[in-house]
C-alpha positions as protocol buffer text, in pm:
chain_id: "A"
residue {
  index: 1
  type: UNK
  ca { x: 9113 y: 6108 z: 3726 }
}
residue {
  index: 2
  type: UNK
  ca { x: 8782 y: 5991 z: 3581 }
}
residue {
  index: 3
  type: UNK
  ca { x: 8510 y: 6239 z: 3620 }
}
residue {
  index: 4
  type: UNK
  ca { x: 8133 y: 6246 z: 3527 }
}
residue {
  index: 5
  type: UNK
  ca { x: 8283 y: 6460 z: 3218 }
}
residue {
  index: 6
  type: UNK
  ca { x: 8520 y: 6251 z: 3126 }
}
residue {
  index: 7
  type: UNK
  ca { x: 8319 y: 5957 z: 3127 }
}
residue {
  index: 8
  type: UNK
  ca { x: 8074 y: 6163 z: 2905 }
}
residue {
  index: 9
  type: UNK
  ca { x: 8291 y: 6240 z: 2679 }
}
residue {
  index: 10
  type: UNK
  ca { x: 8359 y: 5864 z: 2563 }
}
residue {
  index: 11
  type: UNK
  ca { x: 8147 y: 5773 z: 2250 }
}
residue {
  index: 12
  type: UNK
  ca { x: 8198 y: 5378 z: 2324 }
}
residue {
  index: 13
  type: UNK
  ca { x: 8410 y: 5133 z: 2594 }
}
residue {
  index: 14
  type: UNK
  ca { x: 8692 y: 5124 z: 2363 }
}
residue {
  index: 15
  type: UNK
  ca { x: 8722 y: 5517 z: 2418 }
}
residue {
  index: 16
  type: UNK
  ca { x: 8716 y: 5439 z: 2774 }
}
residue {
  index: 17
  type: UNK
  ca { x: 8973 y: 5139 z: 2697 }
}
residue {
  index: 18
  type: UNK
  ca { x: 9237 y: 5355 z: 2530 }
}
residue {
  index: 19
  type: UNK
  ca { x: 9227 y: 5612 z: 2822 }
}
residue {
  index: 20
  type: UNK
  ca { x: 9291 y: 5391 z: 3087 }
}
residue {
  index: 21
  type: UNK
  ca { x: 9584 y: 5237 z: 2855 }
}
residue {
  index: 22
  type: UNK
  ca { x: 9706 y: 5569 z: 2824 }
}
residue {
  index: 23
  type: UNK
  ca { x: 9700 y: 5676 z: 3181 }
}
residue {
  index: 24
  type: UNK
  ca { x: 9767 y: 5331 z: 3384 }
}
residue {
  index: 25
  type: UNK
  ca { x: 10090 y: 5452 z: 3528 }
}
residue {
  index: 26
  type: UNK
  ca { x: 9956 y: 5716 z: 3699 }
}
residue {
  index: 27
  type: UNK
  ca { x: 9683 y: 5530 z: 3840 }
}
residue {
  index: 28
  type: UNK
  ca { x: 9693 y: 5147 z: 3993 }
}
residue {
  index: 29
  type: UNK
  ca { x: 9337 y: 5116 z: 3964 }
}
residue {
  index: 30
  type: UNK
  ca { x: 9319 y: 5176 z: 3568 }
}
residue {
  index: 31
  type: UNK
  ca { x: 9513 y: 4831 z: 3553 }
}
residue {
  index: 32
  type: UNK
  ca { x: 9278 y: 4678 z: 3744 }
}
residue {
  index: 33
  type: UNK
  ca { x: 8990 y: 4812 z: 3614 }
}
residue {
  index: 34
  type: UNK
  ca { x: 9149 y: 4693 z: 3230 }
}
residue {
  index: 35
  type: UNK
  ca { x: 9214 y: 4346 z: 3424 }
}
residue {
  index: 36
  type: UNK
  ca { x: 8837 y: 4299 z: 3489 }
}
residue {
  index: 37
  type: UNK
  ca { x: 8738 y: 4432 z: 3156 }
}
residue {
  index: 38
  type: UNK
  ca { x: 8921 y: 4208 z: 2949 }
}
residue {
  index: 39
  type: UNK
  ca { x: 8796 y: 3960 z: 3216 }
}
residue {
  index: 40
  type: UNK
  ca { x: 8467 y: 4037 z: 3143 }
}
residue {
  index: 41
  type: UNK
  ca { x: 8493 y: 4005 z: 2744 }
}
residue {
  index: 42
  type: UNK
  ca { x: 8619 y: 3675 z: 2735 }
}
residue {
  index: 43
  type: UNK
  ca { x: 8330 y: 3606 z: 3031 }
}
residue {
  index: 44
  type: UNK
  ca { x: 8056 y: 3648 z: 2823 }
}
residue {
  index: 45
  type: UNK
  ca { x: 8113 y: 3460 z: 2481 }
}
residue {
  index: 46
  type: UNK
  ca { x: 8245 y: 3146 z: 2723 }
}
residue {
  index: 47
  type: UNK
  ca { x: 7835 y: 3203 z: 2919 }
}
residue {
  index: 48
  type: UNK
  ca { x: 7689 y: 3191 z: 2557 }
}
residue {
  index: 49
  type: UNK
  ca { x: 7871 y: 2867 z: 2486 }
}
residue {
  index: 50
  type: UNK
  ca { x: 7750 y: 2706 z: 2804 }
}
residue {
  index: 51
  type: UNK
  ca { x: 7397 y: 2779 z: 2717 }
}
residue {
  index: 52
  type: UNK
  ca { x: 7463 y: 2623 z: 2343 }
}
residue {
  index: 53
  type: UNK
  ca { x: 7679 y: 2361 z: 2554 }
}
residue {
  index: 54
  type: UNK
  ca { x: 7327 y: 2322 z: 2774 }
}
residue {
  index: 55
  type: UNK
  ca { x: 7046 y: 2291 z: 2492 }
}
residue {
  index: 56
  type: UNK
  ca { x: 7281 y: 2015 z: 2370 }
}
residue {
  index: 57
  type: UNK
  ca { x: 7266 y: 1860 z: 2694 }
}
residue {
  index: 58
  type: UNK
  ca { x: 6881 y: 1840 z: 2684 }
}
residue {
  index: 59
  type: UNK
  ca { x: 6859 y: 1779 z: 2345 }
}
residue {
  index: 60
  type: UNK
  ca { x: 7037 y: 1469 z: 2378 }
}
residue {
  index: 61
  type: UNK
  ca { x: 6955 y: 1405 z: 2714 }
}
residue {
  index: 62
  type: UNK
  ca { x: 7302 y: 1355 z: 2861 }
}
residue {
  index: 63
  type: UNK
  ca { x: 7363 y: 1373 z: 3265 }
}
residue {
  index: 64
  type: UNK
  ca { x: 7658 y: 1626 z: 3328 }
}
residue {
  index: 65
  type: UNK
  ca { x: 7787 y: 1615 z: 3731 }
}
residue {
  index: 66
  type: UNK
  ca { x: 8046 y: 1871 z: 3764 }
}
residue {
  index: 67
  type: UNK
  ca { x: 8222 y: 1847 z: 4128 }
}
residue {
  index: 68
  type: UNK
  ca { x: 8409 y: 2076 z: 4269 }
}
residue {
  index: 69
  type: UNK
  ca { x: 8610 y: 2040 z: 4547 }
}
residue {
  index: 70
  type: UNK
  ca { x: 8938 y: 2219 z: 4743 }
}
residue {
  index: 71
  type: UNK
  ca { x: 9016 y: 2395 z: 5012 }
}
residue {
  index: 72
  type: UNK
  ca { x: 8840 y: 2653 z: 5181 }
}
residue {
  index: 73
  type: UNK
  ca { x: 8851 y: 2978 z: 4984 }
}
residue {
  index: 74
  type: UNK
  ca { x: 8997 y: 2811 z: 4677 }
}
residue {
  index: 75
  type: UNK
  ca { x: 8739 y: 2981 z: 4451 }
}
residue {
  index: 76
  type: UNK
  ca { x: 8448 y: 2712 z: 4395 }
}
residue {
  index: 77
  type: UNK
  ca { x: 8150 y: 2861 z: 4506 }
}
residue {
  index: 78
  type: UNK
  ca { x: 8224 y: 3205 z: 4262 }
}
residue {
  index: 79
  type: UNK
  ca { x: 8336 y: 2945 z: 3959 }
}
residue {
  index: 80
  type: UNK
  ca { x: 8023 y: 2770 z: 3991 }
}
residue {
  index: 81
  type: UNK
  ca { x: 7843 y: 3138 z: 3993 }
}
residue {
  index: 82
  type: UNK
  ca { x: 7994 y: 3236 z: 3665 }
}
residue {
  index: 83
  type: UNK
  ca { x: 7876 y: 2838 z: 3536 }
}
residue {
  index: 84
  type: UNK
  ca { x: 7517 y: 2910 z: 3594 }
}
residue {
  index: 85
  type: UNK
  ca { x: 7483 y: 3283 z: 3575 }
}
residue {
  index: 86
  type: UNK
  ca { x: 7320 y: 3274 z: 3230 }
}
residue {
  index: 87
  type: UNK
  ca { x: 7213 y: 2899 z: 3199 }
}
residue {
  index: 88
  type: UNK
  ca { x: 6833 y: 2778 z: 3246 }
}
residue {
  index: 89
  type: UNK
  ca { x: 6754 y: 2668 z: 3604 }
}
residue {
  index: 90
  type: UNK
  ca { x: 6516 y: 2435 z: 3468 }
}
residue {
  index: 91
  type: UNK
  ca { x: 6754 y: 2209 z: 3323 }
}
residue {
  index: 92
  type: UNK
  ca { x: 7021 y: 2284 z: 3601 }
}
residue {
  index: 93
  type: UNK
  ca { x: 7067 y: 2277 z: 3985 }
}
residue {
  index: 94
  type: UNK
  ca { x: 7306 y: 2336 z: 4258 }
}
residue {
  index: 95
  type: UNK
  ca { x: 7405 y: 2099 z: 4504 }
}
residue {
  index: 96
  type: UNK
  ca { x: 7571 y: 2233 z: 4825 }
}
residue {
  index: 97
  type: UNK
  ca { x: 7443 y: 1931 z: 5109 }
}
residue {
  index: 98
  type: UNK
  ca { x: 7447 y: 2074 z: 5479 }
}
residue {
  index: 99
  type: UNK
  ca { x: 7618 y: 1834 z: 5755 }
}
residue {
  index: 100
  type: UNK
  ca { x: 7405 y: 1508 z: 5745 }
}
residue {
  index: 101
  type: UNK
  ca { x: 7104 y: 1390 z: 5940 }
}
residue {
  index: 102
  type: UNK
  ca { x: 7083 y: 1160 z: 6219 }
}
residue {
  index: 103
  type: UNK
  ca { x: 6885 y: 935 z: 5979 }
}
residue {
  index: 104
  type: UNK
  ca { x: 7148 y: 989 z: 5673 }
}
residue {
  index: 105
  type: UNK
  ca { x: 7416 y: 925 z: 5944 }
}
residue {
  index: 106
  type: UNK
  ca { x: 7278 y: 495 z: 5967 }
}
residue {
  index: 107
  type: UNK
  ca { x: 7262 y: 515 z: 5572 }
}
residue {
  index: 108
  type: UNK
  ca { x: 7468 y: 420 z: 5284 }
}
residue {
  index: 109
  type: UNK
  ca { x: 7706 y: 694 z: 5284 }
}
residue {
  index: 110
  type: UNK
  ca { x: 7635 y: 794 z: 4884 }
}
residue {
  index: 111
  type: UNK
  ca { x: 7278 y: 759 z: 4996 }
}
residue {
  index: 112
  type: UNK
  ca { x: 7207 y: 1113 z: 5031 }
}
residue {
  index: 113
  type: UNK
  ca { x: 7404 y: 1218 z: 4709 }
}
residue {
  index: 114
  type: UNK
  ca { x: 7239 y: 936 z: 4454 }
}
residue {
  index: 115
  type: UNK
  ca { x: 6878 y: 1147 z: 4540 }
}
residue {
  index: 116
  type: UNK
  ca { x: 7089 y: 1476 z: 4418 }
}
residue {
  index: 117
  type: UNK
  ca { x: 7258 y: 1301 z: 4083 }
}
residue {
  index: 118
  type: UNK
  ca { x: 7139 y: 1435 z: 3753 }
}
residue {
  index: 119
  type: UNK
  ca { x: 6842 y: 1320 z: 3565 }
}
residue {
  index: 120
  type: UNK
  ca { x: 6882 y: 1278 z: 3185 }
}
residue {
  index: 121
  type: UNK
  ca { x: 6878 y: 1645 z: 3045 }
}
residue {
  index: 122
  type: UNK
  ca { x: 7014 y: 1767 z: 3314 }
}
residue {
  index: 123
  type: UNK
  ca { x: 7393 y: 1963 z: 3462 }
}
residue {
  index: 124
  type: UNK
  ca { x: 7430 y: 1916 z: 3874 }
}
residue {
  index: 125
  type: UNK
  ca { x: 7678 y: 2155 z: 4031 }
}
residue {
  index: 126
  type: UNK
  ca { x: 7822 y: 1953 z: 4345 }
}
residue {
  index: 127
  type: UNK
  ca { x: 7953 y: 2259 z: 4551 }
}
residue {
  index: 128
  type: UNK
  ca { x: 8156 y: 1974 z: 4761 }
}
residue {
  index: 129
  type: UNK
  ca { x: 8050 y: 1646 z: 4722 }
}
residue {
  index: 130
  type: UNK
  ca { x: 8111 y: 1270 z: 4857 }
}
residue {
  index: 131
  type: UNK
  ca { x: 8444 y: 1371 z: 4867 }
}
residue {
  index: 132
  type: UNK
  ca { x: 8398 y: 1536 z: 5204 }
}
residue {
  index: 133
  type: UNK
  ca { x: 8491 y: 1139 z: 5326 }
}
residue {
  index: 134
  type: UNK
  ca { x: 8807 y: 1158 z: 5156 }
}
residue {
  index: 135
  type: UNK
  ca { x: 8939 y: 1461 z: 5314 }
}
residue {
  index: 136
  type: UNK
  ca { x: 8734 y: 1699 z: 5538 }
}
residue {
  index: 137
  type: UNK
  ca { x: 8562 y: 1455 z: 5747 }
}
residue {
  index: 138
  type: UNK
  ca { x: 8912 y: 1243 z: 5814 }
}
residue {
  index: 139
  type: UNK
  ca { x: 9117 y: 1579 z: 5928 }
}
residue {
  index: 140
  type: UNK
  ca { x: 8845 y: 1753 z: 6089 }
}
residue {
  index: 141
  type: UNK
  ca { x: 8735 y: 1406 z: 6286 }
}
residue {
  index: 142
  type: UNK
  ca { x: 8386 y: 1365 z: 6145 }
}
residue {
  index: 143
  type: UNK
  ca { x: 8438 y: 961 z: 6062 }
}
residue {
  index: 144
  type: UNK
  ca { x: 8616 y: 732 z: 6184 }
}
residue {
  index: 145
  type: UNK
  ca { x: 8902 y: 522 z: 6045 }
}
residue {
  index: 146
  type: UNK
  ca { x: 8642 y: 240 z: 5930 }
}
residue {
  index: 147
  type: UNK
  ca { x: 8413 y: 434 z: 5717 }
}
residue {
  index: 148
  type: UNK
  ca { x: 8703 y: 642 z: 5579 }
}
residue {
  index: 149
  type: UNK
  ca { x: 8844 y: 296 z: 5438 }
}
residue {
  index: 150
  type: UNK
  ca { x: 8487 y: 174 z: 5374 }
}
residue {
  index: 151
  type: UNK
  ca { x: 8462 y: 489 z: 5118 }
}
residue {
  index: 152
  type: UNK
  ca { x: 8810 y: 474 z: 4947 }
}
residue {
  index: 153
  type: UNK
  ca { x: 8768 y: 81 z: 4862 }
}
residue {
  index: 154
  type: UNK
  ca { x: 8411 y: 175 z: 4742 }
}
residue {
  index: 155
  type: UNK
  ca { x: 8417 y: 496 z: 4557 }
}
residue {
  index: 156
  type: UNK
  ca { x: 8568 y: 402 z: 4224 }
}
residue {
  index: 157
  type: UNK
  ca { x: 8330 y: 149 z: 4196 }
}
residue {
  index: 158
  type: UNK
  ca { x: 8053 y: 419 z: 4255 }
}
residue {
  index: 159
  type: UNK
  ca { x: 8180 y: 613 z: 3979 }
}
residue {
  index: 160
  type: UNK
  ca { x: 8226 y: 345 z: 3775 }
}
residue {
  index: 161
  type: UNK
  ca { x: 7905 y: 225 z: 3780 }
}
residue {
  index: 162
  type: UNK
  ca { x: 7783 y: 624 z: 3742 }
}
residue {
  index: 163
  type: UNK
  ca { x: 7991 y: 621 z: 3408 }
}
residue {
  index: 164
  type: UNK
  ca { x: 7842 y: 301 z: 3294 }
}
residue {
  index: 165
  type: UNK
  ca { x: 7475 y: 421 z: 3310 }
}
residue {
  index: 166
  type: UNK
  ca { x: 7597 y: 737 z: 3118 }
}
residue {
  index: 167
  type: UNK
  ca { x: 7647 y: 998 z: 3389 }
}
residue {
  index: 168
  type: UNK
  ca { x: 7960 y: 1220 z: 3280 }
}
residue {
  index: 169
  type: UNK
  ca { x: 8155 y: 1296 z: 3586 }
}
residue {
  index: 170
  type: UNK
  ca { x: 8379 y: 1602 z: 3581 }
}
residue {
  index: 171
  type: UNK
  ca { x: 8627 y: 1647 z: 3880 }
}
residue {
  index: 172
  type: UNK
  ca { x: 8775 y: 1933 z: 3956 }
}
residue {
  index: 173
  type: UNK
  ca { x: 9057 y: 2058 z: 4236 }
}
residue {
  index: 174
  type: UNK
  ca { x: 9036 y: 2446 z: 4300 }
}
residue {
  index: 175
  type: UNK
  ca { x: 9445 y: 2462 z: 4425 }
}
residue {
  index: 176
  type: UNK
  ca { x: 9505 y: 2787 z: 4647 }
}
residue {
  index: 177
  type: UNK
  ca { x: 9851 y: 2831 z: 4817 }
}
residue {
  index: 178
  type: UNK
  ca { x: 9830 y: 2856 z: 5161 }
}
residue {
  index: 179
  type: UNK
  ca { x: 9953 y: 3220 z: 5158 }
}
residue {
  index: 180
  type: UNK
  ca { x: 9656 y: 3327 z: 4985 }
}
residue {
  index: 181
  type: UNK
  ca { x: 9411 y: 3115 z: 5136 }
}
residue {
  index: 182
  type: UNK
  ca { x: 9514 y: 3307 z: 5441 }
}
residue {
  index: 183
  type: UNK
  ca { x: 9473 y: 3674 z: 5287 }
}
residue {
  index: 184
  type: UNK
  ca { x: 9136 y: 3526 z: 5173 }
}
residue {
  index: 185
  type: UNK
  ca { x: 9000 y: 3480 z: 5480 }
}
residue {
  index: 186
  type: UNK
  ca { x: 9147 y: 3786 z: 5647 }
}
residue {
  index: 187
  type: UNK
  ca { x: 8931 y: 3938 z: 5364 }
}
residue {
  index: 188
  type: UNK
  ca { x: 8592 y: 3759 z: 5434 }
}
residue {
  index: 189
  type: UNK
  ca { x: 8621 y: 3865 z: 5810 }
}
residue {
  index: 190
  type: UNK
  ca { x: 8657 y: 4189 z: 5706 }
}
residue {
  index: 191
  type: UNK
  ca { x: 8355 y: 4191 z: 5488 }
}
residue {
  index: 192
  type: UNK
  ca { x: 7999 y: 4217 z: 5684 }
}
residue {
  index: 193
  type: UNK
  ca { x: 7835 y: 4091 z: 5359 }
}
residue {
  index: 194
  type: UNK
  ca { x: 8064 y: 3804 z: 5340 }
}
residue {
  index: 195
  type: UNK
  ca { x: 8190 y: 3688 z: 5718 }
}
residue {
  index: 196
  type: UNK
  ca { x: 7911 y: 3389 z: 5703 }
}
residue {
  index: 197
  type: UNK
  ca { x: 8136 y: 3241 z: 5495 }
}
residue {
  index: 198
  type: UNK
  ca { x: 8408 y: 3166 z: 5726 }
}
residue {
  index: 199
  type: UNK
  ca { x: 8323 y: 2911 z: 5948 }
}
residue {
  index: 200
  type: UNK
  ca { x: 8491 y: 2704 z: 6194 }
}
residue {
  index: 201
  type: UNK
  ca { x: 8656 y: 2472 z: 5933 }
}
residue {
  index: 202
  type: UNK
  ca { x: 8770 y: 2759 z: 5814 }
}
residue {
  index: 203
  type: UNK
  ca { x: 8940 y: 2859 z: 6104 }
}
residue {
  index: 204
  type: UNK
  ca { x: 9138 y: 2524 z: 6139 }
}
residue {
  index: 205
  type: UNK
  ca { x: 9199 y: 2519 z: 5754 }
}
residue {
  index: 206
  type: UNK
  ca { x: 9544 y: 2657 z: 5806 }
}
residue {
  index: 207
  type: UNK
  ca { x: 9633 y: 2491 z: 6143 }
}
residue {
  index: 208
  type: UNK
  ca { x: 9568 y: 2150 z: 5986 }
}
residue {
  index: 209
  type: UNK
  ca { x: 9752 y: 2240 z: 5647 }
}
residue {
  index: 210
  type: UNK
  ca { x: 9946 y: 1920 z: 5582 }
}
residue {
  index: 211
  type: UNK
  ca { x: 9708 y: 1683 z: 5766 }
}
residue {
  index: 212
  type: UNK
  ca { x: 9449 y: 1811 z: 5459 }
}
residue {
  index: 213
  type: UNK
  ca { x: 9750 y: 1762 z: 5208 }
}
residue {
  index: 214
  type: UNK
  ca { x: 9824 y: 1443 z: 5294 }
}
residue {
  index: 215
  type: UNK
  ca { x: 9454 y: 1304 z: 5258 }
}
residue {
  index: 216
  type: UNK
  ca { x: 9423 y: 1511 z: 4935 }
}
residue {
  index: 217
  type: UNK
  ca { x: 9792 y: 1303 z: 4789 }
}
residue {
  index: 218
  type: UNK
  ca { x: 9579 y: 995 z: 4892 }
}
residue {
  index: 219
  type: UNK
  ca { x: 9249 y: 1092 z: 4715 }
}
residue {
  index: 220
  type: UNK
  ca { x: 9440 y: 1157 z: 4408 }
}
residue {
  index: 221
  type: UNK
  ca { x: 9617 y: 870 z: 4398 }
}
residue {
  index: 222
  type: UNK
  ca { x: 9306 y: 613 z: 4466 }
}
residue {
  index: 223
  type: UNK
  ca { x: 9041 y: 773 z: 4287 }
}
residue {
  index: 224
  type: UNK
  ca { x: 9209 y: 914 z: 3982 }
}
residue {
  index: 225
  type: UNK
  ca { x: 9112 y: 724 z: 3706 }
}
residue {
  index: 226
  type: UNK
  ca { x: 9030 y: 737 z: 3342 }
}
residue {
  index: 227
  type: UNK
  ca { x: 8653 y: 777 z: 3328 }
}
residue {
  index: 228
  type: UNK
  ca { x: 8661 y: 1000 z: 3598 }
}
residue {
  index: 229
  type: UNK
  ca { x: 9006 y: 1208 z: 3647 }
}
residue {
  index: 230
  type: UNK
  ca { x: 9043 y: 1463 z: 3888 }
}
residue {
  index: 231
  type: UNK
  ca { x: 9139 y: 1799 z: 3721 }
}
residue {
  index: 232
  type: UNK
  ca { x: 9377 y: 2030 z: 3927 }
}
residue {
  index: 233
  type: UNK
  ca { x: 9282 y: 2402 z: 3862 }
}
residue {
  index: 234
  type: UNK
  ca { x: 9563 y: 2632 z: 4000 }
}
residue {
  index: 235
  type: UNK
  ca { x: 9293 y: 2905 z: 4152 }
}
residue {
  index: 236
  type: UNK
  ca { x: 9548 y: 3161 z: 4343 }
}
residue {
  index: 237
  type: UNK
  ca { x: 9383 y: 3403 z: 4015 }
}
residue {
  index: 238
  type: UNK
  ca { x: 9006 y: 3394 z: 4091 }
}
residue {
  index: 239
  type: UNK
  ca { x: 8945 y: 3502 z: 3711 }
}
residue {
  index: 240
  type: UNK
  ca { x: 9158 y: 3255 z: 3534 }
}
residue {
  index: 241
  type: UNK
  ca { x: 9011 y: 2981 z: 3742 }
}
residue {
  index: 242
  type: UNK
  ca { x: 8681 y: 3051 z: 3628 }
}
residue {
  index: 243
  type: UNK
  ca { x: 8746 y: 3097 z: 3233 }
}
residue {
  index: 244
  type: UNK
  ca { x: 8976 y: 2794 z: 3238 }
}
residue {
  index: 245
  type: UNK
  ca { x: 8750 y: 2575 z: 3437 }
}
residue {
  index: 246
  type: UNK
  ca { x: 8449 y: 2690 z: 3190 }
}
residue {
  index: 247
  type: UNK
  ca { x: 8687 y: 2583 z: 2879 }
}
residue {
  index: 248
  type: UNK
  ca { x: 8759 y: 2265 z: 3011 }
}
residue {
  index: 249
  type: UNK
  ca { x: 8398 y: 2143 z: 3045 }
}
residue {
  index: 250
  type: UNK
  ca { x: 8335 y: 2282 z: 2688 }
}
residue {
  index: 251
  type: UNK
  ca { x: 8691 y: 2098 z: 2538 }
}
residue {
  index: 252
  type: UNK
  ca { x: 8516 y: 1827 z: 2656 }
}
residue {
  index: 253
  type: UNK
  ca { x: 8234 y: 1787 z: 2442 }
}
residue {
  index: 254
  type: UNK
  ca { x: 8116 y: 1724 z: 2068 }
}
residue {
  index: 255
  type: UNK
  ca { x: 7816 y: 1992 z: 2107 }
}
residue {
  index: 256
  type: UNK
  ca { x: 7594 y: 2128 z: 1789 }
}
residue {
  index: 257
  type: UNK
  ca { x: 7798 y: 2463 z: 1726 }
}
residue {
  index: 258
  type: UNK
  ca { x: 8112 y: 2432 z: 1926 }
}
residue {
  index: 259
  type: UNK
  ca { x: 8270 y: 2727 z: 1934 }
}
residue {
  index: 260
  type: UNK
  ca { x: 8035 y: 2948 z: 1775 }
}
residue {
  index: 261
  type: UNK
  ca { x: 8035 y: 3218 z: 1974 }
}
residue {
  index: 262
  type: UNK
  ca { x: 8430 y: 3245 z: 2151 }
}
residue {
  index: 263
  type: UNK
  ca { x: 8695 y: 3224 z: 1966 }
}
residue {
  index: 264
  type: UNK
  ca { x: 8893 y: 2936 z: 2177 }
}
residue {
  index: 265
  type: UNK
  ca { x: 8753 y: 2694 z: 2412 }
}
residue {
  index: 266
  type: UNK
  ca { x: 9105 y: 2551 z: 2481 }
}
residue {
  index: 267
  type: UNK
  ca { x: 9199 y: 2550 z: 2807 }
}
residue {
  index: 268
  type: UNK
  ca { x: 9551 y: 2672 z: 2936 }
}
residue {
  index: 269
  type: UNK
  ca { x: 9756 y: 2340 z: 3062 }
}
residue {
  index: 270
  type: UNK
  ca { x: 9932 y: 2633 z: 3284 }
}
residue {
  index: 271
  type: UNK
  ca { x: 9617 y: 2626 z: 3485 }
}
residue {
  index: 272
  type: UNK
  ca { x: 9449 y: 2316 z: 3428 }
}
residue {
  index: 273
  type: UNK
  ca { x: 9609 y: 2003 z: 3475 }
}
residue {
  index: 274
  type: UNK
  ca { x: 9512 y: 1660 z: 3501 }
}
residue {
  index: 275
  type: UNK
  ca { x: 9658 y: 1496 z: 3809 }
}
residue {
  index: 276
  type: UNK
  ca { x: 9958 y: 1289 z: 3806 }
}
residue {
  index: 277
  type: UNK
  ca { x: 10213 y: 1224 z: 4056 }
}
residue {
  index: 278
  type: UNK
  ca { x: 10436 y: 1515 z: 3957 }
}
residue {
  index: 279
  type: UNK
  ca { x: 10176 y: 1764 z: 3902 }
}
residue {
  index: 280
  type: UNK
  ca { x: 10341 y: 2099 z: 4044 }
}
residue {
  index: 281
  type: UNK
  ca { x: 10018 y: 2173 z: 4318 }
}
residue {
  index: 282
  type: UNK
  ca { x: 9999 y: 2563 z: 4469 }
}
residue {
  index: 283
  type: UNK
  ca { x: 9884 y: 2388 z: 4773 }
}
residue {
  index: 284
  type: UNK
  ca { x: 10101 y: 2123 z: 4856 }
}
């Protein structure tokens, strides 16, 4: 057991390393605790290359959208946290749009998002994104049948025309299996510090399983293209998400210093995958 003593005793954290090594059969938690440690390492030099990654960004003035969509509880609010822990908020924001407005409601659906798209210099974290029309809003009954179709003929276009006036868009999937979706949000509820999370979405997430997997097969088949792919991240491990999703947005890129401070940037195809029609999904 790890005492005040003990923990004394250590001269550095790879003393503390090599105990719990030595000792993790007789205690779960010493696995875990080496889990988030070796988590936290690779963390770290991955932050430091998103602020090179960033200064490049305003250096050359280049607009970065990163979107991130899924399922409830797939992991995309805490990925984006890790994203922008360390980068300058002056040169990056957040987008996480409430329901719409009676006003927004009689406009242009992309209306609302074009005021939120980056300026030159800039990285915009969609947490969700206009692809609440593709999926959410069709299951949950928000739109109707005409301004789903509207959308799907019209979005490729939109991001077409996005890519043209040189706004990278970055796509990515958080996939959770239903299984731990579930344990998820038995988890929030349990949590005073984290129950506004679940909402009533939430609560019909898993009732309305395969009515969300079906509109998610038809996203990814219509809007899947090659200047802006969607990017499946298999999320069921919280951790990996994060450092894969951060290495894919860095693989992407010809930034001064690349790689300077981490030793790969390469992200593991076991986790992230571009879509295609075979793609093995944990939340199919």
């Amino acid at each position: 057991m790890l005492t005040r003593e003990l923990l004394s005793s250590f001269k550095n954290k790879t003393d503390l390393i090599k105990y719990l090594e030595t000792n993790k059969t007789q205690n779960v938690n010493y696995g875990k605790a080496l889990e988030k440690i070796a988590y936290e390492q690779e963390l770290l030099p991955l932050q430091a290359e998103l602020v090179q990654f960033q200064r490049w960004v305003q250096k050359e003035n280049k607009k970065i959208a990163i979107i991130f969509e899924g399922r409830d509880a797939s992991g995309k609010g805490g990925t984006i946290k890790r994203f922008k822990e360390h980068l300058n908020p002056r040169a990056m924001r957040v987008v996480a749009l409430n329901k719409p407005t009676e006003v927004e409601k009689n406009q242009w659906y992309f209306n609302r998002y074009i005021k939120e798209l980056p300026n030159a210099g800039e990285i915009v974290f969609f947490d969700r994104s206009w692809y609440n029309r593709a999926v959410v809003e069709p299951v949950m009954g928000f739109c109707n049948k005409t301004q789903y179709d509207r959308f799907m003929i019209q979005v490729p276009e939109f991001e077409h025309m996005l890519y043209e006036s040189g706004t990278h868009i970055i796509k990515f999937w958080f996939s959770v299996s239903k299984e731990e979706q579930q344990r998820r949000f038995e988890k929030r509820l349990n949590n005073p510090l984290k129950k506004w999370k679940f909402s009533p979405v939430d609560e019909k997430g898993q009732e309305l399983w395969d009515e969300f997997t079906q509109y998610k097969n038809q996203m990814f088949s219509r809007t899947h293209n090659h200047f802006s792919p969607w990017v499946i991240i298999k999320s069921n491990n919280k951790k990996q998400a994060r450092l894969e999703s951060i290495k894919y947005v860095l693989s992407l890129f010809d930034y001064e210093n690349k790689g300077n401070n981490c030793k790969s940037i390469l992200p593991d195809p076991n986790v992230v995958q571009r879509y295609f029609r075979n793609t093995i999904q944990l939340d199919q």
